[in-house]
C-alpha atoms as a printed R data frame, in Angstrom:
    type eleno elety resid chain resno        x      y      z
1   ATOM     1    CA   UNK     A     1 -181.851  0.582 57.246
2   ATOM     2    CA   UNK     A     2 -180.104 -1.990 55.162
3   ATOM     3    CA   UNK     A     3 -180.585 -5.650 54.364
4   ATOM     4    CA   UNK     A     4 -178.491 -7.990 56.464
5   ATOM     5    CA   UNK     A     5 -176.340 -8.726 53.409
6   ATOM     6    CA   UNK     A     6 -175.273 -5.113 53.088
7   ATOM     7    CA   UNK     A     7 -175.920 -4.042 56.665
8   ATOM     8    CA   UNK     A     8 -173.805 -2.364 59.293
9   ATOM     9    CA   UNK     A     9 -171.485 -5.350 59.685
10  ATOM    10    CA   UNK     A    10 -170.711 -5.315 55.966
11  ATOM    11    CA   UNK     A    11 -169.222 -1.850 56.312
12  ATOM    12    CA   UNK     A    12 -166.421 -2.824 58.670
13  ATOM    13    CA   UNK     A    13 -162.968 -1.858 57.466
14  ATOM    14    CA   UNK     A    14 -162.354 -5.113 55.640
15  ATOM    15    CA   UNK     A    15 -162.258 -6.401 52.100
16  ATOM    16    CA   UNK     A    16 -165.940 -7.219 52.461
17  ATOM    17    CA   UNK     A    17 -166.704 -3.564 53.132
18  ATOM    18    CA   UNK     A    18 -165.024 -2.572 49.881
19  ATOM    19    CA   UNK     A    19 -167.310 -4.932 47.984
20  ATOM    20    CA   UNK     A    20 -170.357 -3.563 49.785
21  ATOM    21    CA   UNK     A    21 -169.336  0.024 49.091
22  ATOM    22    CA   UNK     A    22 -168.850 -0.743 45.398
23  ATOM    23    CA   UNK     A    23 -172.372 -2.158 45.265
24  ATOM    24    CA   UNK     A    24 -173.826  0.978 46.846
25  ATOM    25    CA   UNK     A    25 -171.881  3.214 44.496
26  ATOM    26    CA   UNK     A    26 -173.518  1.615 41.449
27  ATOM    27    CA   UNK     A    27 -176.985  1.251 42.981
28  ATOM    28    CA   UNK     A    28 -179.516  3.899 41.911
29  ATOM    29    CA   UNK     A    29 -179.920  6.725 44.400
30  ATOM    30    CA   UNK     A    30 -181.333 10.241 44.174
31  ATOM    31    CA   UNK     A    31 -179.126 11.181 47.133
32  ATOM    32    CA   UNK     A    32 -175.996 11.500 44.995
33  ATOM    33    CA   UNK     A    33 -177.697 13.696 42.371
34  ATOM    34    CA   UNK     A    34 -178.011 17.455 42.198
35  ATOM    35    CA   UNK     A    35 -180.671 19.093 44.396
36  ATOM    36    CA   UNK     A    36 -184.194 18.621 43.058
37  ATOM    37    CA   UNK     A    37 -186.069 21.928 43.208
38  ATOM    38    CA   UNK     A    38 -189.871 21.828 43.392
39  ATOM    39    CA   UNK     A    39 -192.567 24.467 43.959
40  ATOM    40    CA   UNK     A    40 -193.967 25.066 47.424
41  ATOM    41    CA   UNK     A    41 -197.490 23.795 48.146
42  ATOM    42    CA   UNK     A    42 -200.245 26.187 47.126
43  ATOM    43    CA   UNK     A    43 -202.260 25.235 50.208
44  ATOM    44    CA   UNK     A    44 -200.848 24.850 53.698
45  ATOM    45    CA   UNK     A    45 -202.036 24.480 57.253
46  ATOM    46    CA   UNK     A    46 -202.690 27.707 59.130
47  ATOM    47    CA   UNK     A    47 -200.040 28.658 61.718
48  ATOM    48    CA   UNK     A    48 -200.947 27.397 65.169
49  ATOM    49    CA   UNK     A    49 -199.652 27.869 68.673
50  ATOM    50    CA   UNK     A    50 -197.756 25.137 70.461
51  ATOM    51    CA   UNK     A    51 -195.675 22.332 69.013
52  ATOM    52    CA   UNK     A    52 -197.030 20.043 66.288
53  ATOM    53    CA   UNK     A    53 -195.935 16.662 64.970
54  ATOM    54    CA   UNK     A    54 -195.685 15.061 61.547
55  ATOM    55    CA   UNK     A    55 -194.861 11.436 60.721
56  ATOM    56    CA   UNK     A    56 -193.375 10.592 57.343
57  ATOM    57    CA   UNK     A    57 -191.576  7.669 55.722
58  ATOM    58    CA   UNK     A    58 -189.164  7.870 52.814
59  ATOM    59    CA   UNK     A    59 -186.717  5.003 52.834
60  ATOM    60    CA   UNK     A    60 -184.059  4.370 55.461
61  ATOM    61    CA   UNK     A    61 -184.855  6.521 58.470
62  ATOM    62    CA   UNK     A    62 -181.210  7.406 59.107
63  ATOM    63    CA   UNK     A    63 -181.172  9.981 56.322
64  ATOM    64    CA   UNK     A    64 -184.740 11.186 56.824
65  ATOM    65    CA   UNK     A    65 -184.042 11.864 60.486
66  ATOM    66    CA   UNK     A    66 -180.752 13.556 59.630
67  ATOM    67    CA   UNK     A    67 -182.342 16.001 57.202
68  ATOM    68    CA   UNK     A    68 -184.989 17.178 59.640
69  ATOM    69    CA   UNK     A    69 -182.537 17.381 62.519
70  ATOM    70    CA   UNK     A    70 -180.785 20.018 60.395
71  ATOM    71    CA   UNK     A    71 -184.013 21.903 59.633
72  ATOM    72    CA   UNK     A    72 -184.884 25.153 61.393
73  ATOM    73    CA   UNK     A    73 -188.100 24.990 63.367
74  ATOM    74    CA   UNK     A    74 -187.764 21.271 64.057
75  ATOM    75    CA   UNK     A    75 -187.490 20.591 67.774
76  ATOM    76    CA   UNK     A    76 -186.957 16.848 67.497
77  ATOM    77    CA   UNK     A    77 -186.897 14.104 64.858
78  ATOM    78    CA   UNK     A    78 -187.167 10.512 66.095
79  ATOM    79    CA   UNK     A    79 -186.582  7.407 63.988
80  ATOM    80    CA   UNK     A    80 -189.165  4.674 64.390
81  ATOM    81    CA   UNK     A    81 -191.853  2.513 62.858
82  ATOM    82    CA   UNK     A    82 -195.406  3.288 61.727
83  ATOM    83    CA   UNK     A    83 -198.117  1.350 59.937
84  ATOM    84    CA   UNK     A    84 -197.989 -1.911 61.877
85  ATOM    85    CA   UNK     A    85 -198.608 -3.394 65.298
86  ATOM    86    CA   UNK     A    86 -196.681 -2.709 68.493
87  ATOM    87    CA   UNK     A    87 -195.713 -6.364 68.934
88  ATOM    88    CA   UNK     A    88 -193.636 -6.351 65.746
89  ATOM    89    CA   UNK     A    89 -192.316 -2.790 65.887
90  ATOM    90    CA   UNK     A    90 -188.651 -3.732 66.129
91  ATOM    91    CA   UNK     A    91 -185.680 -3.815 63.768
92  ATOM    92    CA   UNK     A    92 -185.499 -7.564 63.243
93  ATOM    93    CA   UNK     A    93 -189.197 -7.978 62.495
94  ATOM    94    CA   UNK     A    94 -189.616 -4.870 60.338
95  ATOM    95    CA   UNK     A    95 -186.539 -5.785 58.276
96  ATOM    96    CA   UNK     A    96 -188.423 -8.810 56.939
97  ATOM    97    CA   UNK     A    97 -190.886 -6.509 55.187
98  ATOM    98    CA   UNK     A    98 -193.927 -8.462 56.350
99  ATOM    99    CA   UNK     A    99 -195.123 -6.498 59.401
100 ATOM   100    CA   UNK     A   100 -196.841 -3.635 57.581
101 ATOM   101    CA   UNK     A   101 -194.531 -1.061 59.135
102 ATOM   102    CA   UNK     A   102 -192.548  1.557 57.322
103 ATOM   103    CA   UNK     A   103 -189.332  3.022 58.640
104 ATOM   104    CA   UNK     A   104 -190.630  6.434 59.636
105 ATOM   105    CA   UNK     A   105 -189.617  9.620 61.409
106 ATOM   106    CA   UNK     A   106 -191.729 11.561 63.877
107 ATOM   107    CA   UNK     A   107 -191.014 15.265 63.516
108 ATOM   108    CA   UNK     A   108 -191.881 17.641 66.333
109 ATOM   109    CA   UNK     A   109 -191.886 21.204 65.030
110 ATOM   110    CA   UNK     A   110 -192.810 24.783 65.859
111 ATOM   111    CA   UNK     A   111 -195.467 25.896 63.328
112 ATOM   112    CA   UNK     A   112 -194.503 29.512 63.987
113 ATOM   113    CA   UNK     A   113 -191.073 28.754 62.481
114 ATOM   114    CA   UNK     A   114 -191.796 26.074 59.881
115 ATOM   115    CA   UNK     A   115 -195.066 24.997 58.322
116 ATOM   116    CA   UNK     A   116 -196.363 21.529 57.584
117 ATOM   117    CA   UNK     A   117 -196.220 22.422 53.907
118 ATOM   118    CA   UNK     A   118 -192.541 23.332 54.137
119 ATOM   119    CA   UNK     A   119 -191.852 19.989 55.826
120 ATOM   120    CA   UNK     A   120 -193.524 18.284 52.865
121 ATOM   121    CA   UNK     A   121 -191.652 20.408 50.333
122 ATOM   122    CA   UNK     A   122 -188.352 19.295 51.874
123 ATOM   123    CA   UNK     A   123 -189.666 15.723 51.965
124 ATOM   124    CA   UNK     A   124 -190.523 15.674 48.257
125 ATOM   125    CA   UNK     A   125 -187.290 17.336 47.159
126 ATOM   126    CA   UNK     A   126 -184.177 16.487 49.184
127 ATOM   127    CA   UNK     A   127 -185.325 13.683 51.506
128 ATOM   128    CA   UNK     A   128 -186.174 11.006 48.946
129 ATOM   129    CA   UNK     A   129 -187.441 10.161 45.469
130 ATOM   130    CA   UNK     A   130 -191.253 10.007 45.779
131 ATOM   131    CA   UNK     A   131 -191.657  8.248 42.432
132 ATOM   132    CA   UNK     A   132 -190.017  5.035 43.631
133 ATOM   133    CA   UNK     A   133 -192.412  2.316 44.763
134 ATOM   134    CA   UNK     A   134 -191.413  0.361 47.865
135 ATOM   135    CA   UNK     A   135 -187.758  1.250 47.576
136 ATOM   136    CA   UNK     A   136 -185.246  4.055 47.976
137 ATOM   137    CA   UNK     A   137 -181.785  3.819 46.486
138 ATOM   138    CA   UNK     A   138 -180.234  0.469 47.471
139 ATOM   139    CA   UNK     A   139 -183.027 -0.480 49.884
140 ATOM   140    CA   UNK     A   140 -186.163 -2.294 48.729
141 ATOM   141    CA   UNK     A   141 -189.293 -3.593 50.423
142 ATOM   142    CA   UNK     A   142 -192.549 -2.168 51.743
143 ATOM   143    CA   UNK     A   143 -190.737 -1.050 54.889
144 ATOM   144    CA   UNK     A   144 -188.995  1.538 52.686
145 ATOM   145    CA   UNK     A   145 -192.179  2.868 51.078
146 ATOM   146    CA   UNK     A   146 -192.888  6.537 50.571
147 ATOM   147    CA   UNK     A   147 -195.747  7.338 52.942
148 ATOM   148    CA   UNK     A   148 -197.197 10.315 54.754
149 ATOM   149    CA   UNK     A   149 -198.936  9.246 57.954
150 ATOM   150    CA   UNK     A   150 -201.673 11.824 58.435
151 ATOM   151    CA   UNK     A   151 -202.854 12.458 61.981
152 ATOM   152    CA   UNK     A   152 -205.697 14.805 61.036
153 ATOM   153    CA   UNK     A   153 -208.033 15.587 58.126
154 ATOM   154    CA   UNK     A   154 -206.125 18.844 57.626
155 ATOM   155    CA   UNK     A   155 -202.817 17.034 57.193
156 ATOM   156    CA   UNK     A   156 -204.387 14.594 54.754
157 ATOM   157    CA   UNK     A   157 -205.888 17.413 52.682
158 ATOM   158    CA   UNK     A   158 -202.634 19.375 52.476
159 ATOM   159    CA   UNK     A   159 -200.715 16.236 51.496
160 ATOM   160    CA   UNK     A   160 -203.296 15.145 48.897
161 ATOM   161    CA   UNK     A   161 -203.475 18.601 47.345
162 ATOM   162    CA   UNK     A   162 -199.701 18.889 47.192
163 ATOM   163    CA   UNK     A   163 -199.281 15.515 45.502
164 ATOM   164    CA   UNK     A   164 -201.979 16.472 42.990
165 ATOM   165    CA   UNK     A   165 -200.257 19.820 42.412
166 ATOM   166    CA   UNK     A   166 -196.872 18.210 41.741
167 ATOM   167    CA   UNK     A   167 -198.344 15.524 39.498
168 ATOM   168    CA   UNK     A   168 -200.378 18.064 37.538
169 ATOM   169    CA   UNK     A   169 -197.285 20.203 36.976
170 ATOM   170    CA   UNK     A   170 -195.367 17.092 35.870
171 ATOM   171    CA   UNK     A   171 -192.560 18.001 38.225
172 ATOM   172    CA   UNK     A   172 -191.270 14.437 38.033
173 ATOM   173    CA   UNK     A   173 -190.834 12.211 35.002
174 ATOM   174    CA   UNK     A   174 -193.012  9.576 36.683
175 ATOM   175    CA   UNK     A   175 -196.143  9.828 38.864
176 ATOM   176    CA   UNK     A   176 -195.631 10.194 42.593
177 ATOM   177    CA   UNK     A   177 -195.856  6.840 44.384
178 ATOM   178    CA   UNK     A   178 -196.270  8.354 47.858
179 ATOM   179    CA   UNK     A   179 -199.253  7.010 49.777
180 ATOM   180    CA   UNK     A   180 -201.183  8.698 52.558
181 ATOM   181    CA   UNK     A   181 -202.099  6.481 55.484
182 ATOM   182    CA   UNK     A   182 -203.895  7.338 58.724
183 ATOM   183    CA   UNK     A   183 -201.489  7.465 61.636
184 ATOM   184    CA   UNK     A   184 -202.513  4.763 64.076
185 ATOM   185    CA   UNK     A   185 -199.387  4.790 66.202
186 ATOM   186    CA   UNK     A   186 -195.687  5.583 66.061
187 ATOM   187    CA   UNK     A   187 -193.103  3.390 67.766
188 ATOM   188    CA   UNK     A   188 -189.619  4.817 68.377
189 ATOM   189    CA   UNK     A   189 -186.805  2.694 66.987
190 ATOM   190    CA   UNK     A   190 -184.019  1.185 69.043
191 ATOM   191    CA   UNK     A   191 -181.534  3.617 70.599
192 ATOM   192    CA   UNK     A   192 -178.734  2.626 68.232
193 ATOM   193    CA   UNK     A   193 -180.777  3.953 65.298
194 ATOM   194    CA   UNK     A   194 -181.240  7.406 66.836
195 ATOM   195    CA   UNK     A   195 -178.947 10.234 65.664
196 ATOM   196    CA   UNK     A   196 -177.253  7.677 63.419
197 ATOM   197    CA   UNK     A   197 -176.129 10.101 60.726
198 ATOM   198    CA   UNK     A   198 -174.467 12.398 63.252
199 ATOM   199    CA   UNK     A   199 -172.820  9.580 65.182
200 ATOM   200    CA   UNK     A   200 -171.563  7.695 62.101
201 ATOM   201    CA   UNK     A   201 -170.682 10.339 59.480
202 ATOM   202    CA   UNK     A   202 -167.954  8.187 57.896
203 ATOM   203    CA   UNK     A   203 -169.983  5.024 57.479
204 ATOM   204    CA   UNK     A   204 -170.058  4.323 53.710
205 ATOM   205    CA   UNK     A   205 -173.850  4.035 53.525
206 ATOM   206    CA   UNK     A   206 -174.187  7.429 55.225
207 ATOM   207    CA   UNK     A   207 -171.443  9.018 53.114
208 ATOM   208    CA   UNK     A   208 -172.995  8.013 49.803
209 ATOM   209    CA   UNK     A   209 -176.727  7.954 50.494
210 ATOM   210    CA   UNK     A   210 -177.393 10.445 53.274
211 ATOM   211    CA   UNK     A   211 -174.758 13.170 53.605
212 ATOM   212    CA   UNK     A   212 -175.597 14.443 50.091
213 ATOM   213    CA   UNK     A   213 -179.144 15.021 51.341
214 ATOM   214    CA   UNK     A   214 -177.813 17.343 54.035
215 ATOM   215    CA   UNK     A   215 -175.788 19.229 51.436
216 ATOM   216    CA   UNK     A   216 -178.840 19.499 49.192
217 ATOM   217    CA   UNK     A   217 -180.898 20.829 52.093
218 ATOM   218    CA   UNK     A   218 -178.256 23.497 52.619
219 ATOM   219    CA   UNK     A   219 -178.264 24.433 48.917
220 ATOM   220    CA   UNK     A   220 -181.987 24.400 48.186
221 ATOM   221    CA   UNK     A   221 -183.388 25.503 51.542
222 ATOM   222    CA   UNK     A   222 -180.614 27.718 52.880
223 ATOM   223    CA   UNK     A   223 -183.080 29.690 54.987
224 ATOM   224    CA   UNK     A   224 -184.321 26.485 56.618
225 ATOM   225    CA   UNK     A   225 -180.917 24.897 57.231
226 ATOM   226    CA   UNK     A   226 -179.367 24.714 60.695
227 ATOM   227    CA   UNK     A   227 -175.802 23.557 61.153
228 ATOM   228    CA   UNK     A   228 -176.241 22.153 64.664
229 ATOM   229    CA   UNK     A   229 -178.640 19.171 64.550
230 ATOM   230    CA   UNK     A   230 -181.504 18.732 67.008
231 ATOM   231    CA   UNK     A   231 -180.395 15.392 68.416
232 ATOM   232    CA   UNK     A   232 -182.575 12.899 70.256
233 ATOM   233    CA   UNK     A   233 -179.895 12.343 72.886
234 ATOM   234    CA   UNK     A   234 -179.762 16.089 73.616
235 ATOM   235    CA   UNK     A   235 -183.522 16.200 74.154
236 ATOM   236    CA   UNK     A   236 -183.290 13.230 76.523
237 ATOM   237    CA   UNK     A   237 -180.515 14.913 78.476
238 ATOM   238    CA   UNK     A   238 -182.618 18.019 79.094
239 ATOM   239    CA   UNK     A   239 -185.539 15.980 80.417
240 ATOM   240    CA   UNK     A   240 -183.502 13.827 82.830
């Protein structure tokens, strides 16, 4: 999600959009870099029966959702808000950066096809830069923080151990800034935020910041990549 200054309206096909695009092209972003390869977690959750969920935050949820929608074993990835109250879980309020929410994605997955550890490995490599504090690329504020919302002690342990493993191995030039917070609740975002990457593949923000993440997923995790995304609207259609 972008600030109102460089938001969706700024990317209309006008002179103003050219200025906005230029700004994004010079802003720092891991998305435009080469794939970042990291080791898999040494400890992972044991395979279980039935579907499981994971909630993570790593900057604008458009790209985070897009990556996991293209990941094998993921049944659904929903953009939303976590870390704050229900009364302020909406775009306008969260954009102010004062509600305590983070833009997050709720991932529903089949643990027989993809593990929680693999979800985290993708998260720490192609989804975002975990060393950035309260920002990702051109977006800044606590709503863009790097956070894993753990829903169980097992999730917390796997996440903590993995962060310690990566820090100990000095995988990154800087310490990981990712926090682990208990998942209190997850609030789905407005409909116009769902499946945004798929529906707006030519939007400049998506082109520069998010489509490279999909390409990196394909390069680094070829065995986990799926070409057809698991869209929210498709899941809704099957339940109606």
